[in-house]
Amino acid sequence: MLKAFCHGMLACAGVLGCAGVAAGEVEVLHFWTSGGEAKSVVELKATMAARGHTWKDFIVVGGGGQNAMAVLRQRVLAGNAPAAATIKGPAIQEWAELNVLTNLDAMASFEKWDEVLPKVIADHMKYKGHYVAVPVNVHRVNWLWANTAVLEKAGVSAPPSNLDEFFAAAEKIKAAGYIPLAHGGQPWQDFTLFESLALGVGGADFYKNAFVKLNPSALAGSEMRKSLEIFRRVKAYTDDQSPGRDWNVATDMVIKGKAGFQFMGDWAKGEFLVAGQQPGREFTCSAAPGTANAYSYVLDTFAMFQLKGWEAQKAQGYLAYVLMGQDFQEKFNLRKGSIPARLHTNLDKFDDCAKTSSRDFAATSKTGALLPSVAIDMAVSSAAQAVLRAAVSDFWNHDRVSVHDTLVKLASVAKLR
Ligand code: GAL
C-alpha cells in the first residue's frame, strides 16, 4: 500500500515540492522530554507542519525509553498502533517479525538509502533485507562529560584518559568538596555506566564477545570480574541522592558545577547546549577512560507501523521521507547531541564533540571497534538485555551482591543467544 503511495508522493516531494499533497496526521511515540530532546523534536514538528501535516505527540515519559516500549506493546496488541515509534536495535526486527511494520522499500530505493547510509546502519533498519525503519542519527555512548571549572578548582589538568587517571581525578574532586561523579541511579543508567567501564577494562573484542555474542566465557571471565570490581569502586564517587535520578538531572549537576563528571551518551550534550554552554569552554567531552579507540553506538530510529487509510499512510510516508532528509538531519542533530546517520553530511556547523564522533565512527568501523551499545538496546534481544541490565543494576545497588553471583547471572544469558 505504501508502495503505490510512495511513488506518487516521492515524485511530488522530490520533484514538484508536494504542492498538491493533502495533509494527514502522524501520531509518534517517543520519550524525548528533556531540554535538548524536546528542542530536537520541535524541529521535526516544524518540518512536518511546513507541509501541512499534523504531528500528534504520544509521549511516554522516561529517559532511555523503557516505559515507552512497554506502552507501545499494549497499543499494538490492542490493534491501535501509532504511525511511528522510536524503537532501536534488535527490537526493530522483533516488531517486524510480528508483521506490524510498514515496508519502506519503495521509498528506500527511490531515495537510494543503501547508498546514503553506512551499511552498518542500513542493516539495523532492515528485516530480511527489507527496510522497515528510518534512522535519524548516531549517538555515541562511551563519553565522559566534565565540568571544566570543577576540574580546574580540583587541580585536575585534563579529563582522564584511563581508569587510573579517572580514580586519581575523582579523589581530587572529592577532596575539593565536589561530587566526583553525577549518576542517575536507574537500571538503564547503571548499565550505561557499566558498559563504558567494561569497554575501558576489557577492550572491543571482550565487549563484542560478552555483549554482542553473549559468549559465556566472556560473560563470566576475568575481564568481566575486573569490570564489576571497578564498577563497585566507582560507586564510592557518586552521591547518596543518586537512586532514581533522571539522566538529565545528573547532567545538570555537571552543568551547574556540583559534580565533576558524568558517563553518558551524547544526548547529554543537548542539555549543555540548552544551558548555553560550549564544549571546550564550560564543559568537555572525552572518550570514557580507556575507550578512545572504540565506539559504542546508538541509532535513534523510527519504525513505521502499518496503518489503515490513505491520508494516514500518506502522512506516514512523508514523515519517513523527512526523517531521512539531509536538512532535517542537520538541524535535528545540532540539537540532539548526535551526528547525522546519513553519509557525506557537511559537519561545518557541528562542534568538536560531533566532529570527533564522526571521525571515530569512521575509524572504528574499519578496525572492528564500532560496537552496538548493549545498555541502550542495540546489541542483543530485549529478553537478553533485560537479564543483563537487572544483574548489573542489582550489583550496583546492593553491596551484599557478590561479584561471583553476578558473573553467574550474566553468564546465564548465553542461553538466550
Ligand atoms: C536513548 C535515546 C537517546 C536519548 C536517551 C535518553 O535511548 O537513544 O535519544 O534521548 O535515551 O532519553
Short mmCIF file of C-alpha atoms and ligand atoms in Angstrom, two decimals:
data_model
loop_
_atom_site.label_atom_id
_atom_site.label_comp_id
_atom_site.label_asym_id
_atom_site.label_seq_id
_atom_site.Cartn_x
_atom_site.Cartn_y
_atom_site.Cartn_z
CA MET A 1 0.00 0.00 0.00
CA LEU A 2 2.68 2.41 0.97
CA LYS A 3 4.44 1.41 -2.20
CA ALA A 4 1.88 2.97 -4.51
CA PHE A 5 1.71 5.99 -2.31
CA CYS A 6 5.47 6.29 -2.25
CA HIS A 7 5.82 6.60 -5.95
CA GLY A 8 3.26 9.36 -6.09
CA MET A 9 4.48 11.13 -3.02
CA LEU A 10 8.16 10.92 -3.81
CA ALA A 11 7.69 12.22 -7.30
CA CYS A 12 5.80 15.05 -5.74
CA ALA A 13 8.11 15.61 -2.78
CA GLY A 14 11.29 15.31 -4.76
CA VAL A 15 10.36 16.98 -7.97
CA LEU A 16 7.32 19.19 -7.57
CA GLY A 17 7.63 20.22 -3.97
CA CYS A 18 4.46 18.43 -2.90
CA ALA A 19 2.13 21.29 -3.68
CA GLY A 20 -0.86 19.04 -4.17
CA VAL A 21 -0.43 16.54 -1.33
CA ALA A 22 -3.25 16.54 1.14
CA ALA A 23 -2.38 16.73 4.80
CA GLY A 24 -2.67 13.96 7.35
CA GLU A 25 -1.87 13.29 10.96
CA VAL A 26 1.05 11.31 12.28
CA GLU A 27 0.99 10.03 15.79
CA VAL A 28 4.52 9.42 17.01
CA LEU A 29 5.51 7.58 20.14
CA HIS A 30 8.66 8.95 21.74
CA PHE A 31 10.17 9.75 25.12
CA TRP A 32 12.13 12.87 24.31
CA THR A 33 11.19 15.28 27.06
CA SER A 34 14.46 16.65 28.42
CA GLY A 35 15.55 20.16 27.36
CA GLY A 36 17.77 19.09 24.47
CA GLU A 37 15.48 16.27 23.39
CA ALA A 38 12.39 18.47 23.32
CA LYS A 39 14.19 21.09 21.27
CA SER A 40 15.11 18.44 18.72
CA VAL A 41 11.52 17.23 18.43
CA VAL A 42 10.41 20.81 17.77
CA GLU A 43 12.49 20.67 14.57
CA LEU A 44 10.66 17.60 13.46
CA LYS A 45 7.23 19.00 14.21
CA ALA A 46 8.07 22.20 12.36
CA THR A 47 9.24 20.29 9.29
CA MET A 48 6.02 18.28 9.21
CA ALA A 49 3.87 21.35 9.84
CA ALA A 50 5.56 23.20 6.98
CA ARG A 51 3.97 20.61 4.67
CA GLY A 52 0.61 20.84 6.38
CA HIS A 53 0.86 17.55 8.28
CA THR A 54 -0.15 17.40 11.91
CA TRP A 55 2.16 15.81 14.40
CA LYS A 56 0.50 14.21 17.37
CA ASP A 57 2.78 13.55 20.31
CA PHE A 58 2.43 10.21 22.00
CA ILE A 59 4.86 10.81 24.83
CA VAL A 60 5.71 8.22 27.41
CA VAL A 61 7.98 9.84 29.94
CA GLY A 62 11.16 8.04 30.97
CA GLY A 63 14.69 8.57 29.68
CA GLY A 64 16.10 5.63 27.79
CA GLY A 65 12.64 4.65 26.57
CA GLN A 66 11.91 1.53 28.64
CA ASN A 67 8.49 2.83 29.69
CA ALA A 68 7.71 3.83 26.12
CA MET A 69 8.37 0.31 24.85
CA ALA A 70 6.01 -1.18 27.42
CA VAL A 71 3.19 1.18 26.41
CA LEU A 72 3.87 0.59 22.72
CA ARG A 73 3.39 -3.13 23.21
CA GLN A 74 -0.03 -2.57 24.79
CA ARG A 75 -1.13 -0.25 21.99
CA VAL A 76 -0.02 -2.52 19.17
CA LEU A 77 -1.54 -5.60 20.77
CA ALA A 78 -4.80 -3.67 21.12
CA GLY A 79 -4.72 -3.03 17.36
CA ASN A 80 -4.16 0.69 17.82
CA ALA A 81 -0.57 1.28 16.73
CA PRO A 82 0.80 4.81 16.31
CA ALA A 83 2.13 5.83 12.88
CA ALA A 84 5.69 5.70 14.12
CA ALA A 85 7.66 4.94 17.25
CA THR A 86 11.24 5.40 18.31
CA ILE A 87 12.47 1.84 18.51
CA LYS A 88 16.01 0.65 18.17
CA GLY A 89 18.31 -2.29 17.66
CA PRO A 90 17.05 -5.88 17.54
CA ALA A 91 13.61 -4.73 18.72
CA ILE A 92 13.05 -3.45 15.17
CA GLN A 93 13.36 -6.99 13.85
CA GLU A 94 11.29 -8.32 16.75
CA TRP A 95 8.43 -5.99 15.74
CA ALA A 96 8.85 -6.76 12.05
CA GLU A 97 8.60 -10.45 12.82
CA LEU A 98 5.09 -9.79 14.11
CA ASN A 99 4.22 -8.33 10.73
CA VAL A 100 3.10 -4.95 12.07
CA LEU A 101 5.67 -2.69 10.40
CA THR A 102 5.35 -0.92 7.06
CA ASN A 103 7.60 -1.97 4.19
CA LEU A 104 9.58 1.11 3.12
CA ASP A 105 11.48 -0.46 0.21
CA ALA A 106 9.89 1.71 -2.48
CA MET A 107 10.97 4.90 -0.81
CA ALA A 108 14.35 3.45 0.14
CA SER A 109 15.17 2.53 -3.43
CA PHE A 110 13.84 5.80 -4.89
CA GLU A 111 15.85 7.80 -2.34
CA LYS A 112 18.87 5.46 -2.56
CA TRP A 113 19.06 4.73 1.16
CA ASP A 114 21.54 1.91 0.54
CA GLU A 115 23.93 4.48 -0.88
CA VAL A 116 23.43 7.31 1.58
CA LEU A 117 23.60 5.18 4.74
CA PRO A 118 26.65 3.33 6.07
CA LYS A 119 25.97 -0.41 5.72
CA VAL A 120 26.15 -0.97 9.48
CA ILE A 121 23.27 1.49 9.89
CA ALA A 122 21.23 0.26 6.92
CA ASP A 123 21.42 -3.31 8.25
CA HIS A 124 19.76 -2.27 11.50
CA MET A 125 16.87 -0.78 9.52
CA LYS A 126 16.03 -3.96 7.64
CA TYR A 127 14.10 -7.12 8.31
CA LYS A 128 15.00 -9.98 5.97
CA GLY A 129 16.51 -7.43 3.60
CA HIS A 130 13.51 -5.05 3.59
CA TYR A 131 13.53 -1.55 5.05
CA VAL A 132 11.06 -1.17 7.92
CA ALA A 133 12.59 1.76 9.84
CA VAL A 134 14.35 5.07 9.39
CA PRO A 135 17.47 6.25 11.26
CA VAL A 136 17.90 9.90 12.21
CA ASN A 137 21.26 9.86 13.91
CA VAL A 138 24.20 8.16 15.54
CA HIS A 139 24.68 8.71 19.25
CA ARG A 140 27.97 7.73 20.83
CA VAL A 141 27.59 6.22 24.29
CA ASN A 142 31.17 5.93 25.55
CA TRP A 143 31.65 9.55 26.53
CA LEU A 144 32.78 11.17 29.75
CA TRP A 145 31.42 14.68 30.32
CA ALA A 146 33.25 17.06 32.62
CA ASN A 147 32.78 20.49 34.12
CA THR A 148 35.88 22.49 33.22
CA ALA A 149 35.76 24.80 36.25
CA VAL A 150 35.33 21.94 38.73
CA LEU A 151 38.30 20.13 37.26
CA GLU A 152 40.37 23.28 37.41
CA LYS A 153 39.47 24.02 41.02
CA ALA A 154 40.27 20.43 41.96
CA GLY A 155 43.65 20.62 40.25
CA VAL A 156 42.80 18.11 37.53
CA SER A 157 44.64 19.29 34.45
CA ALA A 158 42.86 17.20 31.80
CA PRO A 159 39.99 14.72 31.54
CA PRO A 160 41.23 11.23 32.45
CA SER A 161 42.22 9.05 29.55
CA ASN A 162 42.38 5.80 31.51
CA LEU A 163 40.80 4.35 34.62
CA ASP A 164 43.78 5.03 36.89
CA GLU A 165 43.63 8.68 35.91
CA PHE A 166 39.89 8.65 36.46
CA PHE A 167 40.24 7.44 40.06
CA ALA A 168 43.04 9.93 40.72
CA ALA A 169 40.89 12.78 39.36
CA ALA A 170 37.83 11.60 41.30
CA GLU A 171 39.86 11.67 44.54
CA LYS A 172 40.96 15.25 43.87
CA ILE A 173 37.44 16.38 43.03
CA LYS A 174 36.14 14.79 46.21
CA ALA A 175 38.86 16.46 48.25
CA ALA A 176 37.93 19.82 46.71
CA GLY A 177 34.36 19.38 48.00
CA TYR A 178 32.50 18.39 44.83
CA ILE A 179 30.67 15.23 43.87
CA PRO A 180 33.10 13.43 41.57
CA LEU A 181 30.51 11.55 39.52
CA ALA A 182 26.93 12.59 38.75
CA HIS A 183 24.95 9.40 38.36
CA GLY A 184 21.31 8.72 37.74
CA GLY A 185 20.51 5.54 39.64
CA GLN A 186 18.06 3.95 37.21
CA PRO A 187 18.77 0.49 35.79
CA TRP A 188 19.40 1.70 32.24
CA GLN A 189 21.84 4.33 33.51
CA ASP A 190 23.62 1.87 35.79
CA PHE A 191 24.05 -0.32 32.71
CA THR A 192 25.22 2.61 30.58
CA LEU A 193 27.94 3.40 33.10
CA PHE A 194 28.89 -0.27 33.35
CA GLU A 195 29.07 -0.63 29.58
CA SER A 196 31.62 2.18 29.31
CA LEU A 197 33.68 0.91 32.24
CA ALA A 198 33.71 -2.65 30.88
CA LEU A 199 34.79 -1.39 27.49
CA GLY A 200 37.61 0.52 29.20
CA VAL A 201 38.66 -2.56 31.16
CA GLY A 202 38.38 -5.26 28.52
CA GLY A 203 38.50 -3.51 25.15
CA ALA A 204 36.48 -4.01 21.99
CA ASP A 205 37.00 -7.75 21.49
CA PHE A 206 35.97 -8.57 25.02
CA TYR A 207 32.95 -6.28 24.66
CA LYS A 208 31.90 -7.99 21.46
CA ASN A 209 32.31 -11.49 22.88
CA ALA A 210 30.40 -10.64 26.03
CA PHE A 211 27.73 -8.19 24.99
CA VAL A 212 27.10 -8.94 21.33
CA LYS A 213 27.85 -12.65 21.03
CA LEU A 214 26.82 -13.43 24.63
CA ASN A 215 29.72 -15.81 24.90
CA PRO A 216 29.56 -17.38 28.40
CA SER A 217 33.30 -17.41 28.93
CA ALA A 218 33.44 -13.65 28.29
CA LEU A 219 30.31 -13.02 30.35
CA ALA A 220 31.82 -14.73 33.37
CA GLY A 221 35.55 -14.32 32.68
CA SER A 222 38.34 -12.32 34.26
CA GLU A 223 37.66 -9.10 32.33
CA MET A 224 34.06 -9.10 33.44
CA ARG A 225 35.17 -9.77 37.00
CA LYS A 226 37.53 -6.82 36.86
CA SER A 227 34.83 -4.64 35.30
CA LEU A 228 32.49 -5.40 38.19
CA GLU A 229 35.21 -4.60 40.72
CA ILE A 230 35.89 -1.27 39.02
CA PHE A 231 32.15 -0.58 38.85
CA ARG A 232 31.86 -1.02 42.61
CA ARG A 233 34.87 1.21 43.22
CA VAL A 234 33.30 3.92 41.07
CA LYS A 235 30.15 3.91 43.18
CA ALA A 236 32.08 5.44 46.06
CA TYR A 237 32.37 8.63 43.99
CA THR A 238 28.63 9.12 43.50
CA ASP A 239 26.32 10.87 45.96
CA ASP A 240 23.64 9.25 48.10
CA GLN A 241 20.86 11.08 46.26
CA SER A 242 21.53 9.27 43.02
CA PRO A 243 18.94 6.43 43.26
CA GLY A 244 16.09 7.09 40.85
CA ARG A 245 17.59 10.28 39.46
CA ASP A 246 16.86 11.10 35.83
CA TRP A 247 19.83 11.27 33.48
CA ASN A 248 19.29 14.94 32.62
CA VAL A 249 19.15 15.86 36.31
CA ALA A 250 22.56 14.22 36.64
CA THR A 251 23.79 16.19 33.61
CA ASP A 252 22.51 19.33 35.28
CA MET A 253 24.76 18.64 38.27
CA VAL A 254 27.74 18.83 35.91
CA ILE A 255 26.33 21.89 34.15
CA LYS A 256 25.86 23.70 37.46
CA GLY A 257 29.28 22.74 38.79
CA LYS A 258 28.03 20.50 41.59
CA ALA A 259 29.69 17.44 40.11
CA GLY A 260 32.82 16.86 38.06
CA PHE A 261 31.90 14.05 35.67
CA GLN A 262 29.09 12.11 34.08
CA PHE A 263 29.31 8.99 31.93
CA MET A 264 26.51 9.28 29.38
CA GLY A 265 25.72 9.12 25.68
CA ASP A 266 25.93 12.37 23.76
CA TRP A 267 22.28 13.21 24.21
CA ALA A 268 23.81 14.79 27.35
CA LYS A 269 25.44 17.37 25.09
CA GLY A 270 21.99 18.61 24.15
CA GLU A 271 21.50 19.63 27.79
CA PHE A 272 24.80 21.53 27.98
CA LEU A 273 23.87 23.37 24.79
CA VAL A 274 20.39 24.29 26.03
CA ALA A 275 22.11 25.75 29.13
CA GLY A 276 24.21 27.97 26.83
CA GLN A 277 27.44 26.05 27.45
CA GLN A 278 30.00 25.16 24.82
CA PRO A 279 32.38 22.22 24.55
CA GLY A 280 35.96 23.18 25.31
CA ARG A 281 34.72 26.13 27.32
CA GLU A 282 32.37 25.26 30.21
CA PHE A 283 32.46 21.51 29.62
CA THR A 284 34.49 18.82 27.89
CA CYS A 285 33.57 15.66 26.05
CA SER A 286 36.18 12.93 26.00
CA ALA A 287 36.05 9.21 25.40
CA ALA A 288 35.21 7.27 28.55
CA PRO A 289 38.52 6.30 30.23
CA GLY A 290 40.39 3.69 28.23
CA THR A 291 37.92 3.66 25.32
CA ALA A 292 39.34 6.23 22.89
CA ASN A 293 39.83 3.59 20.21
CA ALA A 294 36.34 2.16 20.47
CA TYR A 295 32.89 3.49 19.78
CA SER A 296 29.65 2.20 21.24
CA TYR A 297 26.74 3.48 19.23
CA VAL A 298 23.01 4.01 19.39
CA LEU A 299 20.84 4.77 16.39
CA ASP A 300 17.66 6.70 17.09
CA THR A 301 15.26 5.05 14.72
CA PHE A 302 11.65 5.49 13.78
CA ALA A 303 9.83 2.30 12.90
CA MET A 304 6.67 2.82 10.88
CA PHE A 305 3.61 0.80 11.84
CA GLN A 306 1.06 -0.45 9.30
CA LEU A 307 -1.85 1.95 9.13
CA LYS A 308 -5.28 1.89 7.55
CA GLY A 309 -6.43 4.80 5.42
CA TRP A 310 -4.85 6.71 2.60
CA GLU A 311 -4.38 10.02 4.41
CA ALA A 312 -2.70 8.39 7.37
CA GLN A 313 -0.39 6.40 5.11
CA LYS A 314 0.49 9.47 3.15
CA ALA A 315 1.45 11.46 6.24
CA GLN A 316 3.45 8.50 7.50
CA GLY A 317 5.29 8.23 4.20
CA TYR A 318 6.08 11.89 4.33
CA LEU A 319 7.45 11.51 7.85
CA ALA A 320 9.77 8.74 6.68
CA TYR A 321 10.91 10.90 3.77
CA VAL A 322 11.55 13.92 6.01
CA LEU A 323 13.44 11.93 8.64
CA MET A 324 16.00 10.84 6.07
CA GLY A 325 16.41 14.33 4.64
CA GLN A 326 19.82 15.97 4.81
CA ASP A 327 18.47 19.32 6.03
CA PHE A 328 16.38 17.76 8.71
CA GLN A 329 19.20 15.52 9.94
CA GLU A 330 21.48 18.52 10.23
CA LYS A 331 19.03 20.66 12.20
CA PHE A 332 17.89 17.81 14.41
CA ASN A 333 21.35 16.56 15.31
CA LEU A 334 22.72 20.02 16.02
CA ARG A 335 20.28 19.99 18.94
CA LYS A 336 20.23 16.32 19.88
CA GLY A 337 23.98 15.97 20.51
CA SER A 338 24.35 13.21 17.93
CA ILE A 339 25.64 13.16 14.35
CA PRO A 340 23.55 12.55 11.21
CA ALA A 341 23.01 8.94 10.15
CA ARG A 342 23.47 9.91 6.50
CA LEU A 343 26.91 9.74 4.94
CA HIS A 344 28.53 12.85 3.47
CA THR A 345 26.66 15.33 5.65
CA ASN A 346 28.58 18.57 5.96
CA LEU A 347 29.63 18.96 9.60
CA ASP A 348 30.78 22.60 9.37
CA LYS A 349 28.09 23.76 11.75
CA PHE A 350 28.81 20.99 14.26
CA ASP A 351 31.09 21.32 17.30
CA ASP A 352 34.27 19.41 18.09
CA CYS A 353 32.47 16.65 20.03
CA ALA A 354 30.40 15.86 16.94
CA LYS A 355 33.44 16.04 14.67
CA THR A 356 35.36 13.66 16.94
CA SER A 357 32.36 11.36 16.99
CA SER A 358 32.11 11.32 13.22
CA ARG A 359 35.83 10.69 12.78
CA ASP A 360 35.85 7.91 15.37
CA PHE A 361 32.74 6.30 13.87
CA ALA A 362 34.52 6.05 10.52
CA ALA A 363 37.81 4.90 12.05
CA THR A 364 36.31 2.23 14.31
CA SER A 365 34.15 0.86 11.52
CA LYS A 366 37.43 -0.17 9.90
CA THR A 367 39.12 -1.59 13.00
CA GLY A 368 36.22 -3.66 14.29
CA ALA A 369 35.81 -1.45 17.37
CA LEU A 370 32.46 0.00 16.29
CA LEU A 371 30.11 -1.63 18.78
CA PRO A 372 26.36 -1.61 19.29
CA SER A 373 25.50 -0.32 22.75
CA VAL A 374 24.20 -3.14 24.90
CA ALA A 375 22.85 -0.79 27.55
CA ILE A 376 20.87 1.29 25.06
CA ASP A 377 19.11 -1.56 23.29
CA MET A 378 21.33 -2.01 20.25
CA ALA A 379 23.19 -5.27 20.79
CA VAL A 380 21.01 -8.16 21.93
CA SER A 381 17.37 -9.22 22.12
CA SER A 382 15.21 -7.36 24.59
CA ALA A 383 14.92 -10.55 26.65
CA ALA A 384 18.68 -10.98 26.97
CA GLN A 385 19.20 -7.30 27.62
CA ALA A 386 16.67 -7.27 30.44
CA VAL A 387 18.55 -10.05 32.26
CA LEU A 388 21.93 -8.34 31.85
CA ARG A 389 20.55 -4.97 32.94
CA ALA A 390 18.90 -6.43 36.03
CA ALA A 391 22.09 -8.25 37.07
CA VAL A 392 24.22 -5.12 36.63
CA SER A 393 21.77 -2.90 38.45
CA ASP A 394 21.33 -5.33 41.31
CA PHE A 395 25.08 -5.49 41.76
CA TRP A 396 25.31 -1.69 41.74
CA ASN A 397 22.51 -1.20 44.24
CA HIS A 398 23.34 -3.87 46.80
CA ASP A 399 26.82 -4.23 48.20
CA ARG A 400 25.89 -7.67 49.53
CA VAL A 401 25.51 -8.97 45.95
CA SER A 402 28.80 -10.65 45.16
CA VAL A 403 30.92 -10.45 42.03
CA HIS A 404 30.72 -14.22 41.75
CA ASP A 405 26.92 -14.37 41.87
CA THR A 406 26.70 -11.56 39.34
CA LEU A 407 29.02 -13.36 36.94
CA VAL A 408 26.77 -16.42 37.18
CA LYS A 409 23.69 -14.29 36.39
CA LEU A 410 25.43 -12.61 33.45
CA ALA A 411 26.56 -15.92 32.01
CA SER A 412 23.03 -17.31 32.26
CA VAL A 413 22.10 -15.03 29.37
CA ALA A 414 24.16 -17.15 27.00
CA LYS A 415 21.15 -19.44 26.60
CA LEU A 416 19.18 -16.53 25.12
CA ARG A 417 21.61 -16.18 22.22
C1 GAL B 1 18.23 6.85 24.47
C2 GAL B 1 17.98 7.54 23.16
C3 GAL B 1 18.52 8.89 23.13
C4 GAL B 1 18.32 9.66 24.41
C5 GAL B 1 18.33 8.82 25.68
C6 GAL B 1 17.79 9.49 26.93
O1 GAL B 1 17.57 5.62 24.49
O2 GAL B 1 18.59 6.81 22.13
O3 GAL B 1 18.00 9.56 22.01
O4 GAL B 1 17.28 10.52 24.30
O5 GAL B 1 17.71 7.60 25.54
O6 GAL B 1 16.41 9.64 26.92
#
